[in-house]
mmCIF file of C-alpha atoms and ligand atoms in Angstrom:
data_model
loop_
_atom_site.group_PDB
_atom_site.id
_atom_site.type_symbol
_atom_site.label_atom_id
_atom_site.label_comp_id
_atom_site.label_asym_id
_atom_site.label_seq_id
_atom_site.Cartn_x
_atom_site.Cartn_y
_atom_site.Cartn_z
ATOM 1 C CA UNK W 26 28.549 43.677 15.385
ATOM 2 C CA UNK W 27 31.317 41.015 15.121
ATOM 3 C CA UNK W 28 31.643 39.233 11.746
ATOM 4 C CA UNK W 29 30.804 35.879 13.304
ATOM 5 C CA UNK W 30 27.352 37.164 14.200
ATOM 6 C CA UNK W 31 26.593 38.638 10.778
ATOM 7 C CA UNK W 32 24.372 35.699 9.781
ATOM 8 C CA UNK W 33 20.968 37.037 8.858
ATOM 9 C CA UNK W 34 17.910 36.515 11.036
ATOM 10 C CA UNK W 35 14.416 36.658 9.571
ATOM 11 C CA UNK W 36 11.588 38.136 11.623
ATOM 12 C CA UNK W 37 7.936 37.779 10.541
ATOM 13 C CA UNK W 38 5.680 40.692 11.485
ATOM 14 C CA UNK W 39 1.872 40.751 11.190
ATOM 15 C CA UNK W 40 0.163 42.841 8.553
ATOM 16 C CA UNK W 41 -2.777 44.855 9.794
ATOM 17 C CA UNK W 42 -3.856 46.579 12.927
ATOM 18 C CA UNK W 43 -0.893 45.759 15.214
ATOM 19 C CA UNK W 44 1.866 46.454 12.675
ATOM 20 C CA UNK W 45 2.292 50.098 13.781
ATOM 21 C CA UNK W 46 2.624 49.178 17.460
ATOM 22 C CA UNK W 47 4.991 46.327 16.592
ATOM 23 C CA UNK W 48 7.276 48.554 14.512
ATOM 24 C CA UNK W 49 7.330 51.138 17.328
ATOM 25 C CA UNK W 50 8.285 48.430 19.843
ATOM 26 C CA UNK W 51 11.122 47.138 17.650
ATOM 27 C CA UNK W 52 12.362 50.708 17.208
ATOM 28 C CA UNK W 53 12.498 51.141 20.986
ATOM 29 C CA UNK W 54 14.454 47.875 21.039
ATOM 30 C CA UNK W 55 17.051 49.361 18.655
ATOM 31 C CA UNK W 56 15.716 47.758 15.438
ATOM 32 C CA UNK W 57 14.291 50.583 13.382
ATOM 33 C CA UNK W 58 12.415 49.635 10.235
ATOM 34 C CA UNK W 59 9.880 52.475 10.491
ATOM 35 C CA UNK W 60 11.485 54.552 7.736
ATOM 36 C CA UNK W 61 11.688 51.646 5.300
ATOM 37 C CA UNK W 62 8.033 50.838 5.932
ATOM 38 C CA UNK W 63 6.993 54.472 5.429
ATOM 39 C CA UNK W 64 8.940 54.776 2.186
ATOM 40 C CA UNK W 65 7.806 51.520 0.637
ATOM 41 C CA UNK W 66 4.497 50.679 2.208
ATOM 42 C CA UNK W 67 3.833 47.828 -0.236
ATOM 43 C CA UNK W 68 7.118 46.062 0.315
ATOM 44 C CA UNK W 69 6.788 42.667 1.954
ATOM 45 C CA UNK W 70 10.437 42.193 2.884
ATOM 46 C CA UNK W 71 12.652 44.802 4.515
ATOM 47 C CA UNK W 72 16.356 44.310 5.154
ATOM 48 C CA UNK W 73 18.276 46.072 7.892
ATOM 49 C CA UNK W 74 21.678 45.120 6.531
ATOM 50 C CA UNK W 75 23.762 46.599 9.310
ATOM 51 C CA UNK W 76 21.792 44.720 11.949
ATOM 52 C CA UNK W 77 21.725 41.511 9.879
ATOM 53 C CA UNK W 78 17.932 41.405 10.024
ATOM 54 C CA UNK W 79 15.285 40.736 7.427
ATOM 55 C CA UNK W 80 11.676 41.563 8.283
ATOM 56 C CA UNK W 81 8.850 39.984 6.334
ATOM 57 C CA UNK W 82 5.283 41.276 6.585
ATOM 58 C CA UNK W 83 2.678 38.509 6.362
ATOM 59 C CA UNK W 84 -0.909 37.727 7.343
ATOM 60 C CA UNK W 85 -1.147 37.151 11.121
ATOM 61 C CA UNK W 86 -2.504 33.606 10.621
ATOM 62 C CA UNK W 87 0.546 32.699 8.506
ATOM 63 C CA UNK W 88 3.175 33.789 11.046
ATOM 64 C CA UNK W 89 3.260 30.512 13.056
ATOM 65 C CA UNK W 90 3.722 28.603 9.771
ATOM 66 C CA UNK W 91 6.771 30.653 8.762
ATOM 67 C CA UNK W 92 8.278 30.254 12.228
ATOM 68 C CA UNK W 93 7.471 26.567 12.728
ATOM 69 C CA UNK W 94 9.095 25.666 9.390
ATOM 70 C CA UNK W 95 12.096 27.910 10.087
ATOM 71 C CA UNK W 96 11.465 30.217 7.101
ATOM 72 C CA UNK W 97 11.452 32.907 9.793
ATOM 73 C CA UNK W 98 13.535 32.601 12.956
ATOM 74 C CA UNK W 99 11.254 34.886 14.950
ATOM 75 C CA UNK W 100 7.708 36.145 14.631
ATOM 76 C CA UNK W 101 5.169 38.412 16.277
ATOM 77 C CA UNK W 102 1.659 37.036 16.563
ATOM 78 C CA UNK W 103 -1.466 37.325 18.698
ATOM 79 C CA UNK W 104 -2.075 34.793 21.449
ATOM 80 C CA UNK W 105 -5.484 34.181 19.820
ATOM 81 C CA UNK W 106 -3.743 32.765 16.726
ATOM 82 C CA UNK W 107 -1.397 30.668 18.894
ATOM 83 C CA UNK W 108 -4.285 29.241 20.930
ATOM 84 C CA UNK W 109 -6.124 28.393 17.717
ATOM 85 C CA UNK W 110 -3.229 26.839 15.820
ATOM 86 C CA UNK W 111 -1.299 25.088 18.638
ATOM 87 C CA UNK W 112 1.970 25.128 16.657
ATOM 88 C CA UNK W 113 5.295 23.762 17.780
ATOM 89 C CA UNK W 114 7.046 27.076 18.381
ATOM 90 C CA UNK W 115 8.790 28.597 21.373
ATOM 91 C CA UNK W 116 7.085 31.622 22.970
ATOM 92 C CA UNK W 117 9.728 33.610 24.856
ATOM 93 C CA UNK W 118 8.033 36.965 25.397
ATOM 94 C CA UNK W 119 4.679 38.663 25.924
ATOM 95 C CA UNK W 120 4.987 41.923 23.970
ATOM 96 C CA UNK W 121 1.940 43.364 25.784
ATOM 97 C CA UNK W 122 0.641 45.131 22.677
ATOM 98 C CA UNK W 123 -2.529 44.500 20.673
ATOM 99 C CA UNK W 124 -4.454 43.501 23.794
ATOM 100 C CA UNK W 125 -7.898 42.084 23.135
ATOM 101 C CA UNK W 126 -10.223 39.387 24.444
ATOM 102 C CA UNK W 127 -11.811 36.313 22.911
ATOM 103 C CA UNK W 128 -15.464 36.252 23.943
ATOM 104 C CA UNK W 129 -18.771 34.518 23.359
ATOM 105 C CA UNK W 130 -21.478 36.969 22.282
ATOM 106 C CA UNK W 131 -25.119 36.723 21.310
ATOM 107 C CA UNK W 132 -28.005 39.002 20.293
ATOM 108 C CA UNK W 133 -29.222 41.100 23.225
ATOM 109 C CA UNK W 134 -32.762 39.837 22.712
ATOM 110 C CA UNK W 135 -31.698 36.214 23.207
ATOM 111 C CA UNK W 136 -29.641 36.555 26.406
ATOM 112 C CA UNK W 137 -30.780 34.133 29.083
ATOM 113 C CA UNK W 138 -32.761 31.944 26.679
ATOM 114 C CA UNK W 139 -31.917 28.259 26.753
ATOM 115 C CA UNK W 140 -31.319 26.321 23.550
ATOM 116 C CA UNK W 141 -30.665 22.632 23.082
ATOM 117 C CA UNK W 142 -28.849 22.974 19.775
ATOM 118 C CA UNK W 143 -26.519 25.961 19.522
ATOM 119 C CA UNK W 144 -24.780 27.104 16.369
ATOM 120 C CA UNK W 145 -21.663 29.178 16.998
ATOM 121 C CA UNK W 146 -19.944 31.120 14.200
ATOM 122 C CA UNK W 147 -16.248 31.961 14.532
ATOM 123 C CA UNK W 148 -12.846 32.254 12.887
ATOM 124 C CA UNK W 149 -11.522 30.239 15.843
ATOM 125 C CA UNK W 150 -13.097 26.772 15.457
ATOM 126 C CA UNK W 151 -10.603 24.957 17.693
ATOM 127 C CA UNK W 152 -10.763 27.479 20.541
ATOM 128 C CA UNK W 153 -14.551 27.333 20.294
ATOM 129 C CA UNK W 154 -14.709 23.500 20.229
ATOM 130 C CA UNK W 155 -12.345 23.262 23.196
ATOM 131 C CA UNK W 156 -14.194 25.887 25.196
ATOM 132 C CA UNK W 157 -17.666 24.389 24.826
ATOM 133 C CA UNK W 158 -16.392 20.808 25.176
ATOM 134 C CA UNK W 159 -14.732 21.891 28.432
ATOM 135 C CA UNK W 160 -18.127 23.029 29.690
ATOM 136 C CA UNK W 161 -19.705 19.769 28.567
ATOM 137 C CA UNK W 162 -21.855 21.622 26.049
ATOM 138 C CA UNK W 163 -22.285 20.289 22.544
ATOM 139 C CA UNK W 164 -22.411 22.991 19.867
ATOM 140 C CA UNK W 165 -22.229 23.155 16.110
ATOM 141 C CA UNK W 166 -19.256 25.293 15.115
ATOM 142 C CA UNK W 167 -19.501 27.254 11.860
ATOM 143 C CA UNK W 168 -16.178 28.469 10.518
ATOM 144 C CA UNK W 169 -16.109 31.951 8.967
ATOM 145 C CA UNK W 170 -13.196 34.085 7.802
ATOM 146 C CA UNK W 171 -14.393 37.561 8.884
ATOM 147 C CA UNK W 172 -17.346 39.862 9.653
ATOM 148 C CA UNK W 173 -18.443 37.314 12.255
ATOM 149 C CA UNK W 174 -20.975 39.737 13.787
ATOM 150 C CA UNK W 175 -23.231 39.232 10.759
ATOM 151 C CA UNK W 176 -23.834 35.555 11.551
ATOM 152 C CA UNK W 177 -26.510 36.063 14.268
ATOM 153 C CA UNK W 178 -28.128 38.929 12.311
ATOM 154 C CA UNK W 179 -28.635 36.738 9.274
ATOM 155 C CA UNK W 180 -29.749 33.623 11.161
ATOM 156 C CA UNK W 181 -26.574 31.709 10.310
ATOM 157 C CA UNK W 182 -25.714 31.190 13.980
ATOM 158 C CA UNK W 183 -27.091 31.736 17.494
ATOM 159 C CA UNK W 184 -23.837 32.942 18.986
ATOM 160 C CA UNK W 185 -20.374 34.001 17.932
ATOM 161 C CA UNK W 186 -16.890 33.583 19.344
ATOM 162 C CA UNK W 187 -14.795 36.556 18.316
ATOM 163 C CA UNK W 188 -12.177 39.104 19.297
ATOM 164 C CA UNK W 189 -13.292 42.169 21.193
ATOM 165 C CA UNK W 190 -11.194 45.254 21.613
ATOM 166 C CA UNK W 191 -13.325 48.335 22.336
ATOM 167 C CA UNK W 192 -16.644 46.462 22.094
ATOM 168 C CA UNK W 193 -17.917 48.912 19.466
ATOM 169 C CA UNK W 194 -18.443 46.281 16.752
ATOM 170 C CA UNK W 195 -20.549 44.109 19.069
ATOM 171 C CA UNK W 196 -22.672 47.073 20.156
ATOM 172 C CA UNK W 197 -23.212 48.224 16.584
ATOM 173 C CA UNK W 198 -24.667 44.824 15.756
ATOM 174 C CA UNK W 199 -26.913 44.478 18.828
ATOM 175 C CA UNK W 200 -24.707 41.783 20.360
ATOM 176 C CA UNK W 201 -23.655 41.432 23.974
ATOM 177 C CA UNK W 202 -20.758 39.585 25.497
ATOM 178 C CA UNK W 203 -21.947 36.633 27.569
ATOM 179 C CA UNK W 204 -18.682 34.846 28.423
ATOM 180 C CA UNK W 205 -14.954 35.582 28.221
ATOM 181 C CA UNK W 206 -12.816 32.718 26.919
ATOM 182 C CA UNK W 207 -9.347 34.255 27.053
ATOM 183 C CA UNK W 208 -7.307 37.446 27.031
ATOM 184 C CA UNK W 209 -4.824 37.840 24.212
ATOM 185 C CA UNK W 210 -1.783 40.026 23.537
ATOM 186 C CA UNK W 211 0.900 39.851 20.852
ATOM 187 C CA UNK W 212 3.718 37.375 21.573
ATOM 188 C CA UNK W 213 7.234 36.949 20.262
ATOM 189 C CA UNK W 214 7.670 33.415 18.943
ATOM 190 C CA UNK W 215 10.841 31.608 17.882
ATOM 191 C CA UNK W 216 11.681 28.596 15.761
ATOM 192 C CA UNK W 217 12.914 25.825 18.067
ATOM 193 C CA UNK W 218 15.978 24.914 15.967
ATOM 194 C CA UNK W 219 16.975 28.579 15.431
ATOM 195 C CA UNK W 220 16.874 29.085 19.159
ATOM 196 C CA UNK W 221 19.655 26.515 19.525
ATOM 197 C CA UNK W 222 21.757 27.359 16.448
ATOM 198 C CA UNK W 223 21.415 31.161 16.718
ATOM 199 C CA UNK W 224 21.080 31.346 20.474
ATOM 200 C CA UNK W 225 23.247 34.435 21.128
ATOM 201 C CA UNK W 226 21.557 36.624 18.544
ATOM 202 C CA UNK W 227 18.047 35.516 19.390
ATOM 203 C CA UNK W 228 18.520 36.038 23.113
ATOM 204 C CA UNK W 229 19.977 39.512 22.451
ATOM 205 C CA UNK W 230 16.810 40.402 20.505
ATOM 206 C CA UNK W 231 14.551 38.894 23.173
ATOM 207 C CA UNK W 232 16.357 40.938 25.836
ATOM 208 C CA UNK W 233 16.212 44.157 23.766
ATOM 209 C CA UNK W 234 12.477 43.672 23.238
ATOM 210 C CA UNK W 235 11.964 42.788 26.906
ATOM 211 C CA UNK W 236 13.557 46.117 27.855
ATOM 212 C CA UNK W 237 11.423 47.927 25.268
ATOM 213 C CA UNK W 238 8.268 46.279 26.654
ATOM 214 C CA UNK W 239 9.304 47.442 30.135
ATOM 215 C CA UNK W 240 9.800 50.994 28.869
ATOM 216 C CA UNK W 241 13.618 51.033 28.820
ATOM 217 C CA UNK W 242 15.245 52.467 25.686
ATOM 218 C CA UNK W 243 18.056 50.448 24.061
ATOM 219 C CA UNK W 244 20.834 51.420 21.710
ATOM 220 C CA UNK W 245 21.501 48.019 20.165
HETATM 221 C C1 PRP R 18 -11.925 42.291 14.816
HETATM 222 C C2 PRP R 18 -12.973 41.423 15.475
HETATM 223 C C3 PRP R 18 -14.135 42.346 15.633
HETATM 224 C C4 PRP R 18 -13.470 43.688 15.864
HETATM 225 C C5 PRP R 18 -13.468 44.026 17.324
HETATM 226 O O1 PRP R 18 -12.168 42.274 13.463
HETATM 227 O O2 PRP R 18 -13.254 40.275 14.689
HETATM 228 O O3 PRP R 18 -14.918 42.369 14.466
HETATM 229 O O4 PRP R 18 -12.127 43.576 15.391
HETATM 230 O O5 PRP R 18 -12.992 45.318 17.594
HETATM 231 P P1 PRP R 18 -13.817 46.334 18.525
HETATM 232 O O6 PRP R 18 -14.234 45.597 19.783
HETATM 233 O O7 PRP R 18 -12.827 47.433 18.842
HETATM 234 O O8 PRP R 18 -14.986 46.840 17.768
HETATM 235 P P2 PRP R 18 -11.122 42.725 12.364
HETATM 236 O O9 PRP R 18 -11.106 44.208 12.243
HETATM 237 O O10 PRP R 18 -9.803 42.120 12.695
HETATM 238 O O11 PRP R 18 -11.753 42.144 11.026
HETATM 239 P P3 PRP R 18 -12.520 40.771 10.684
HETATM 240 O O12 PRP R 18 -13.836 40.761 11.418
HETATM 241 O O13 PRP R 18 -12.728 40.825 9.210
HETATM 242 O O14 PRP R 18 -11.607 39.654 11.103
#
């Protein structure tokens, strides 16, 4: 890599269930941090000195914040988080991993019943507000931070808006999907200023990842 390009880029990756798939995708794109992650599983920042890359591992909901403020030049985050947060970031690539759906679900026993006042529990209050407002339906949105499926079981809410992958969690809690709001996959996002000032390096990474997504190996 020429000296001129040695300036470091910071890439924010999401902690949790998609981290493994993300690391595998970056490795196929010629950016291999798998060994460093295996060796020091608690480390939150990993430098690939030769490539001039620093990876930081943060909560998925925090990734758009790091990228919007330029603390990270690039990030990987689910479309669900992007739809919820509506941040000012550039979204150059669908990484096609971590596919899931955002759905409305309710207890099986209630399906088909009409209600005038609906309470909907979710970790996605803005997506939920927008969705029901778009249908002209007024609902009370209750914000939760996790274990959303418990809300109808405990009487906290009538319905939930949540992520579904295999559908197992819904089934286990006697809930059925009644509407699909959106499909979501992980996206590469970029800070708007970095995209201009570090254009060559960022587009090389976008291209390497695009090839990896399409199943072509790269030796970056
Ligand atoms: C997500 C989601 C569901 C579950 C869906 O939760 O909120 O609970 O995964 O997956 P499934 O359809 O394959 O069963 P997550 O594990 O992210 O935890 P959380 O509920 O605490 O947010």
